[in-house]
Structure formats: C-alpha cells, structure tokens
Short mmCIF file of C-alpha atoms in Angstrom, two decimals:
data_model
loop_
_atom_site.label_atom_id
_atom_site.label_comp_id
_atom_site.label_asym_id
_atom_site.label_seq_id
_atom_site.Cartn_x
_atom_site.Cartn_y
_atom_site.Cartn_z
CA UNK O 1 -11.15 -6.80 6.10
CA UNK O 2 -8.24 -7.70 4.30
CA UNK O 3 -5.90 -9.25 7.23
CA UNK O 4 -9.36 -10.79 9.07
CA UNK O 5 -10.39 -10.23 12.02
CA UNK O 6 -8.12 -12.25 14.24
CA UNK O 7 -4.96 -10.18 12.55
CA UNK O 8 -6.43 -7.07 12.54
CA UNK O 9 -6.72 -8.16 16.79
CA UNK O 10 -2.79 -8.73 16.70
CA UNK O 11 -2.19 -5.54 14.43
CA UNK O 12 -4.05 -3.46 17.45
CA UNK O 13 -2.12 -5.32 19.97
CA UNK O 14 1.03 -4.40 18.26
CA UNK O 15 0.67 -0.89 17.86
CA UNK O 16 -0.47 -0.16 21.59
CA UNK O 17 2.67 -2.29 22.65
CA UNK O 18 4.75 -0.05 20.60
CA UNK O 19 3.45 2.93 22.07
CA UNK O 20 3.59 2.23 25.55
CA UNK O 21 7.67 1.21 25.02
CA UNK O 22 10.97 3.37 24.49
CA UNK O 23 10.95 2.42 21.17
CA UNK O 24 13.80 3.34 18.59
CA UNK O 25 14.44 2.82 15.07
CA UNK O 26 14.35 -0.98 15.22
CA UNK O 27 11.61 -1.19 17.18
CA UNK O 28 9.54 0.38 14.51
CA UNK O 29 11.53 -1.65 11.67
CA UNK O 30 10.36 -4.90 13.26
CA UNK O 31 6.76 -3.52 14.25
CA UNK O 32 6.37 -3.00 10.54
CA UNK O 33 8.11 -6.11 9.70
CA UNK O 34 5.11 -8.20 11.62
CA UNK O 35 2.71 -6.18 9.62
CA UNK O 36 4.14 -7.79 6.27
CA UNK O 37 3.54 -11.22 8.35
CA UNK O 38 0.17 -10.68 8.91
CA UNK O 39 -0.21 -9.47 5.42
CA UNK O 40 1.48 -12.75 4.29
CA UNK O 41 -0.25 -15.04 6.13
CA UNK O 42 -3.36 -13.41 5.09
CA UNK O 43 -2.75 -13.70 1.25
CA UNK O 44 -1.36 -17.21 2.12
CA UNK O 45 -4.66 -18.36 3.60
CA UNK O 46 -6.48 -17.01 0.77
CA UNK O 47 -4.78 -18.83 -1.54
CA UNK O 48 -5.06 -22.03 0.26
CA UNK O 49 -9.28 -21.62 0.37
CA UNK O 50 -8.80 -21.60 -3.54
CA UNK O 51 -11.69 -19.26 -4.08
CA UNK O 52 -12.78 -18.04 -7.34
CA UNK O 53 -11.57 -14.82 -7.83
CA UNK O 54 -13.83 -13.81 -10.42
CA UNK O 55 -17.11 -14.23 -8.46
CA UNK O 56 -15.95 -14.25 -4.72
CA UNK O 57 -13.61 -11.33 -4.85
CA UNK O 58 -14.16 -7.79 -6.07
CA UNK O 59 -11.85 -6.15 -8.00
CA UNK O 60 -10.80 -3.48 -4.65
CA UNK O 61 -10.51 -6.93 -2.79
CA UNK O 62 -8.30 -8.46 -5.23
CA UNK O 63 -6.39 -4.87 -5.22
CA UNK O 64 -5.81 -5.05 -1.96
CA UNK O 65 -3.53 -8.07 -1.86
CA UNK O 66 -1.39 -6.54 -3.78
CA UNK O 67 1.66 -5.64 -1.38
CA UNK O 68 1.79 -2.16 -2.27
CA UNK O 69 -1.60 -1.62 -2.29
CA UNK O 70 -1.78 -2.79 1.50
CA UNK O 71 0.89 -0.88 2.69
CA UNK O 72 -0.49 2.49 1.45
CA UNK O 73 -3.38 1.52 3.30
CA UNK O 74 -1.64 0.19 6.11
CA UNK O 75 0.30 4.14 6.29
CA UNK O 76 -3.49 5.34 6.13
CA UNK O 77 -3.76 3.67 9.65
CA UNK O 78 -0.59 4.87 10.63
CA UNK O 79 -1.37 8.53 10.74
CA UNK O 80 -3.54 8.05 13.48
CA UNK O 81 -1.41 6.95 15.92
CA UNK O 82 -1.37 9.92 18.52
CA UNK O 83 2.53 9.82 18.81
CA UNK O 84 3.97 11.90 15.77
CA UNK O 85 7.38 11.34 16.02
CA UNK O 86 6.32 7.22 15.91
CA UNK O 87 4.01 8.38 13.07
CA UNK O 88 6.82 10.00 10.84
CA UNK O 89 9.29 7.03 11.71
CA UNK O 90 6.75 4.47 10.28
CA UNK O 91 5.60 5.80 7.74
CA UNK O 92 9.12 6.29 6.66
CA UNK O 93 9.78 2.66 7.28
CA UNK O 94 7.03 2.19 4.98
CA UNK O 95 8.28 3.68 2.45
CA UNK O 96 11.34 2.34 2.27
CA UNK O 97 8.90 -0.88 1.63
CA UNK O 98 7.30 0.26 -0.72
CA UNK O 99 10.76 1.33 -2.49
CA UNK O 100 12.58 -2.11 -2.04
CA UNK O 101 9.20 -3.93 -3.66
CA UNK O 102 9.12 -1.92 -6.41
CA UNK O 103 13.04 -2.38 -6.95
CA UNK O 104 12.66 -5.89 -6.93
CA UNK O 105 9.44 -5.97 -9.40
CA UNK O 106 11.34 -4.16 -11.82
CA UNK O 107 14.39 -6.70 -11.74
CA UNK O 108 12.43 -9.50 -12.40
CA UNK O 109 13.65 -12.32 -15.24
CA UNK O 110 11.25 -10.33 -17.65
CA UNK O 111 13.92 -7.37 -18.50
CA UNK O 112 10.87 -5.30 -20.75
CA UNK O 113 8.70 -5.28 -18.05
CA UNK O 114 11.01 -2.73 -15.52
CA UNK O 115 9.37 -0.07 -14.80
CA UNK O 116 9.76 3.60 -16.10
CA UNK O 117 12.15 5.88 -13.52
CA UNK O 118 9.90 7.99 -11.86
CA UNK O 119 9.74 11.52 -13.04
CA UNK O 120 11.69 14.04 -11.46
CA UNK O 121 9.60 17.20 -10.28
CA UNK O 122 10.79 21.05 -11.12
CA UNK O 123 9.87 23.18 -8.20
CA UNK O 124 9.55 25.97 -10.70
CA UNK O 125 6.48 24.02 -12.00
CA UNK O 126 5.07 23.58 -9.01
CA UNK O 127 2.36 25.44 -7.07
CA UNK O 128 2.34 24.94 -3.08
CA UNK O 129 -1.17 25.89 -0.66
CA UNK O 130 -1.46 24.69 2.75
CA UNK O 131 -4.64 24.96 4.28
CA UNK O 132 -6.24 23.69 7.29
CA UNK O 133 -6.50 20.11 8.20
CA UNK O 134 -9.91 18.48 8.11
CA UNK O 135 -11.48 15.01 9.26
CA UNK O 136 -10.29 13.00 12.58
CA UNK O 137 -7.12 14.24 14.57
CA UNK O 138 -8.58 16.46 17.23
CA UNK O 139 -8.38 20.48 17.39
CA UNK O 140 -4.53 20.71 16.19
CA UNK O 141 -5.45 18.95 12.67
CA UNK O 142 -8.47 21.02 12.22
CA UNK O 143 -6.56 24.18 13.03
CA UNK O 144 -3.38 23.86 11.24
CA UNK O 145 -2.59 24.02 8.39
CA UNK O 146 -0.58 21.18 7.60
CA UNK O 147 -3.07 19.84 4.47
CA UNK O 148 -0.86 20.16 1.60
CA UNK O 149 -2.26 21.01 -2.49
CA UNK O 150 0.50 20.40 -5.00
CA UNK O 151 -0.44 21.23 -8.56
CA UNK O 152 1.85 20.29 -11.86
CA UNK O 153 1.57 23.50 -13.88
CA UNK O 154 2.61 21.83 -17.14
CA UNK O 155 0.23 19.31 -16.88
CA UNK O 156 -2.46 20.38 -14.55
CA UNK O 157 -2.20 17.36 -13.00
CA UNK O 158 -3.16 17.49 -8.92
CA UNK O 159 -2.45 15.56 -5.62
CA UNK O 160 -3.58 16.61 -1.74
CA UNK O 161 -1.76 15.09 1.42
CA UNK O 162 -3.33 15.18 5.05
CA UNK O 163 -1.94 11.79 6.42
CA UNK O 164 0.31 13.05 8.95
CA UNK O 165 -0.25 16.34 11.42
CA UNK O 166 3.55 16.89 10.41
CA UNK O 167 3.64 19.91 7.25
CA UNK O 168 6.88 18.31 5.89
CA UNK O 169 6.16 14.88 5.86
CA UNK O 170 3.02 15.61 4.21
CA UNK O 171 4.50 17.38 1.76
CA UNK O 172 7.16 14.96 0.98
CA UNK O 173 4.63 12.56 0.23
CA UNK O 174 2.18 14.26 -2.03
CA UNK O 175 5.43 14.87 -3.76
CA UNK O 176 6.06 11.24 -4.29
CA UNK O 177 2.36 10.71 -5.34
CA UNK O 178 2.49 13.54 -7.91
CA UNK O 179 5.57 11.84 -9.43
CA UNK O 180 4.31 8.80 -9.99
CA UNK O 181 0.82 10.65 -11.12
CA UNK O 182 2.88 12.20 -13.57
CA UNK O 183 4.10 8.64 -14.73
CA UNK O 184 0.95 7.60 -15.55
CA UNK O 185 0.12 10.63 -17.37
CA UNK O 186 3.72 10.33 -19.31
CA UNK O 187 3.82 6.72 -19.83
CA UNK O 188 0.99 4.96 -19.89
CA UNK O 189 0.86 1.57 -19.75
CA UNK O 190 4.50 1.47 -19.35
CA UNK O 191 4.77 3.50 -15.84
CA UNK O 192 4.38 2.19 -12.64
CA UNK O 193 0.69 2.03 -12.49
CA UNK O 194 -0.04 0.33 -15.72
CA UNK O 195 2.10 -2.02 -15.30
CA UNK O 196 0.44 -3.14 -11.97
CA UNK O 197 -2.36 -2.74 -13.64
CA UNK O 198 -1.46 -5.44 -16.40
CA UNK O 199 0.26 -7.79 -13.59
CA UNK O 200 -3.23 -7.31 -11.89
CA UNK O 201 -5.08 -8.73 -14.61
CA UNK O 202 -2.70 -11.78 -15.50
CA UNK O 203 -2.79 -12.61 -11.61
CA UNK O 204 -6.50 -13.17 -11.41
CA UNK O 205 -6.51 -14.66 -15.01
CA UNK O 206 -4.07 -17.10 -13.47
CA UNK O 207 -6.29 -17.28 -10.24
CA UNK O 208 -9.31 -17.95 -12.10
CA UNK O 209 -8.04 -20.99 -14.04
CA UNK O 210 -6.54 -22.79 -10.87
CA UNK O 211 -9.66 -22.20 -9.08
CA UNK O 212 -11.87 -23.69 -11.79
CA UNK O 213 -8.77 -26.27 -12.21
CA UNK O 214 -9.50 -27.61 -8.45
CA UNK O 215 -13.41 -27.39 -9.18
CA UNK O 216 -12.65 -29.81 -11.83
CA UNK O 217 -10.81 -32.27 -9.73
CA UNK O 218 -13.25 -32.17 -6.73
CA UNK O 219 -15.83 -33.28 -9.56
CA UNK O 220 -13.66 -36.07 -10.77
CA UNK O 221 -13.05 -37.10 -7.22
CA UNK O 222 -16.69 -37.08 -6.37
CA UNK O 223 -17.47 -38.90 -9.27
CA UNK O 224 -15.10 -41.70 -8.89
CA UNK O 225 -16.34 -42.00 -5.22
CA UNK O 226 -19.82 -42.08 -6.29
CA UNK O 227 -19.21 -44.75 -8.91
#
C-alpha cells in the first residue's frame, strides 16, 4: 500500500476515533491534516531507502505519491464511512486540498509552467441522468439513485460519480472532474493533467539518477574498503 501497513493501522484508528466523537469542522480539518502526515512520512521514508524508481516502482506506484493523486484516493476511502454528514464534510476538506496544492503548483518560480484556468461548464451543454447506485453501501446505495452521468454535448466528453450516497455532492464532483476532463481535451499538454504528467516524468528522471548516483558511491566505498 502506499502509506504501509503500520500507517494504514493509524489511518483506521483515526477514522473510528472520529466517529465515535462530537466532532465539528475542526475536528475533521485536523483528521485530514494527519492524513497528509502519514502521507508525508510515507513519501519521506521512500525517499530515504533510495530505491530505483525505474525498476522497483511501477509507474501507478510512482503516481501515487503524487499528493493529489493520494488524496483522490484517500476521498475514495472516505465515502465509506457510514456517517454522511462526516462523509460530505471531508471530502469537502479534501478538496479544499486539493485546491490550495494546485494553487501553489501553479505559482511556482517557473511562471510558463501555471496551469490553464479550469474550464467553466454551460449547463445548457450539459446532459444530467441519475440512476441507481451500485457496488458496496448497503440497500440505500443500491436503491437510490444518487449515481450521477454528466455528458459534455459539445464535446462528447463523459464523467460518472457514485462516491458519496449524497445526490448533490456527487454531482458537484463529477462536475469538477468533467472540467478538468475538458482541460485535457482543450489544452493538452498545457492543462492540468499534462502538466502533471510532464512533472511526473522529470521527477522519476531525477529519481533515477540519484538512485544510480548512491549505487555509485556504495561501489566506491566498497572498493576503497576492500583495497
């Protein structure tokens, strides 16, 4: 797993203490705040081990310490917790996040590397279904209809949303994943996803040559302690 077994001990802990308290809104904001610890000191013990990238990770592993890539699966987990008011607050908490991190990626020193304002959706272009939930979350998922299918007419381009029993907060995110959907379809490398995509590839470039960097002076210490 990507936090390790130990963490991903702590991460259940957390949660069950959460729901068994009164909690309010800063509750939850420092519940998810330990999450990014864990997530930290996971990608900071990784680092450490000085692994080679290229052969010891996959390229889904190496995805998955990306920030934003673990806190969208992170809200995966979150809408199963059996509370849904906890659920939506969360999940909002994590997207607030997810905002502040890509903010701060795209005021970095390198000014040409911002990326691309999301695109802003036309409900006229839109078309809507809700149809019943399927998968894990007992008889009121499976008998609601609170899956939501969002098609861009224009484009044709298509996005689903079941991770929350709540209608509305489903449908407020497969909103946010169509937009930046229709980033990627409108600007390419330069949207949101491609340039993760690019920072993706010049992180494990960079990975790659420290790793064999540190091969290369374990050799030349062996050496010298052989000789």
């Amino acid at each position: 797993t990507i936090l390790g077994e130990m963490r991903v001990a702590t991460l259940k802990e957390m949660s069950s203490n959460l729901l068994r308290i009164e909690w309010d809104s800063e509750e939850v904001k420092d519940y998810v705040k330990r999450v990014l610890m864990l997530y930290f000191d996971a990608q900071k013990e990784r680092e450490d081990n000085g692994s080679d990238v290229a052969n010891a990770l996959d390229e889904e592993k190496e995805d998955a310490f990306d920030i934003i890539y673990f806190l969208n699966l992170f809200s995966d987990l979150v809408a199963l917790l059996p509370d849904e008011r906890l659920r939506g607050e969360v999940l909002l908490e994590v997207e607030s996040v997810i905002n502040r991190n890509q903010e701060t990626e795209g005021n970095s020193s390198d000014k040409t590397s911002q990326p691309s304002a999301l695109p802003e959706l036309n409900e006229d272009e839109l078309e809507e279904k809700f149809v019943k939930g399927s998968g894990a979350g007992g008889q009121k998922v499976n008998k609601t209809s609170n899956r939501v299918i969002l098609v861009h007419t224009p484009t044709g381009l298509r996005v689903e949303c079941q991770d929350t029993r709540s209608l509305q907060q489903n449908r407020k995110i497969a909103r946010k994943r169509l937009r930046l959907k229709l980033d990627a379809f409108i600007n390419g490398d330069a949207s949101r996803a491609g340039q993760k995509a690019t920072k993706a590839v010049t992180k494990k470039a960079k990975n790659k040559a420290r790793s064999k960097r540190r091969r290369r002076q374990k050799n030349q210490s062996d050496d010298e302690s052989n000789n």
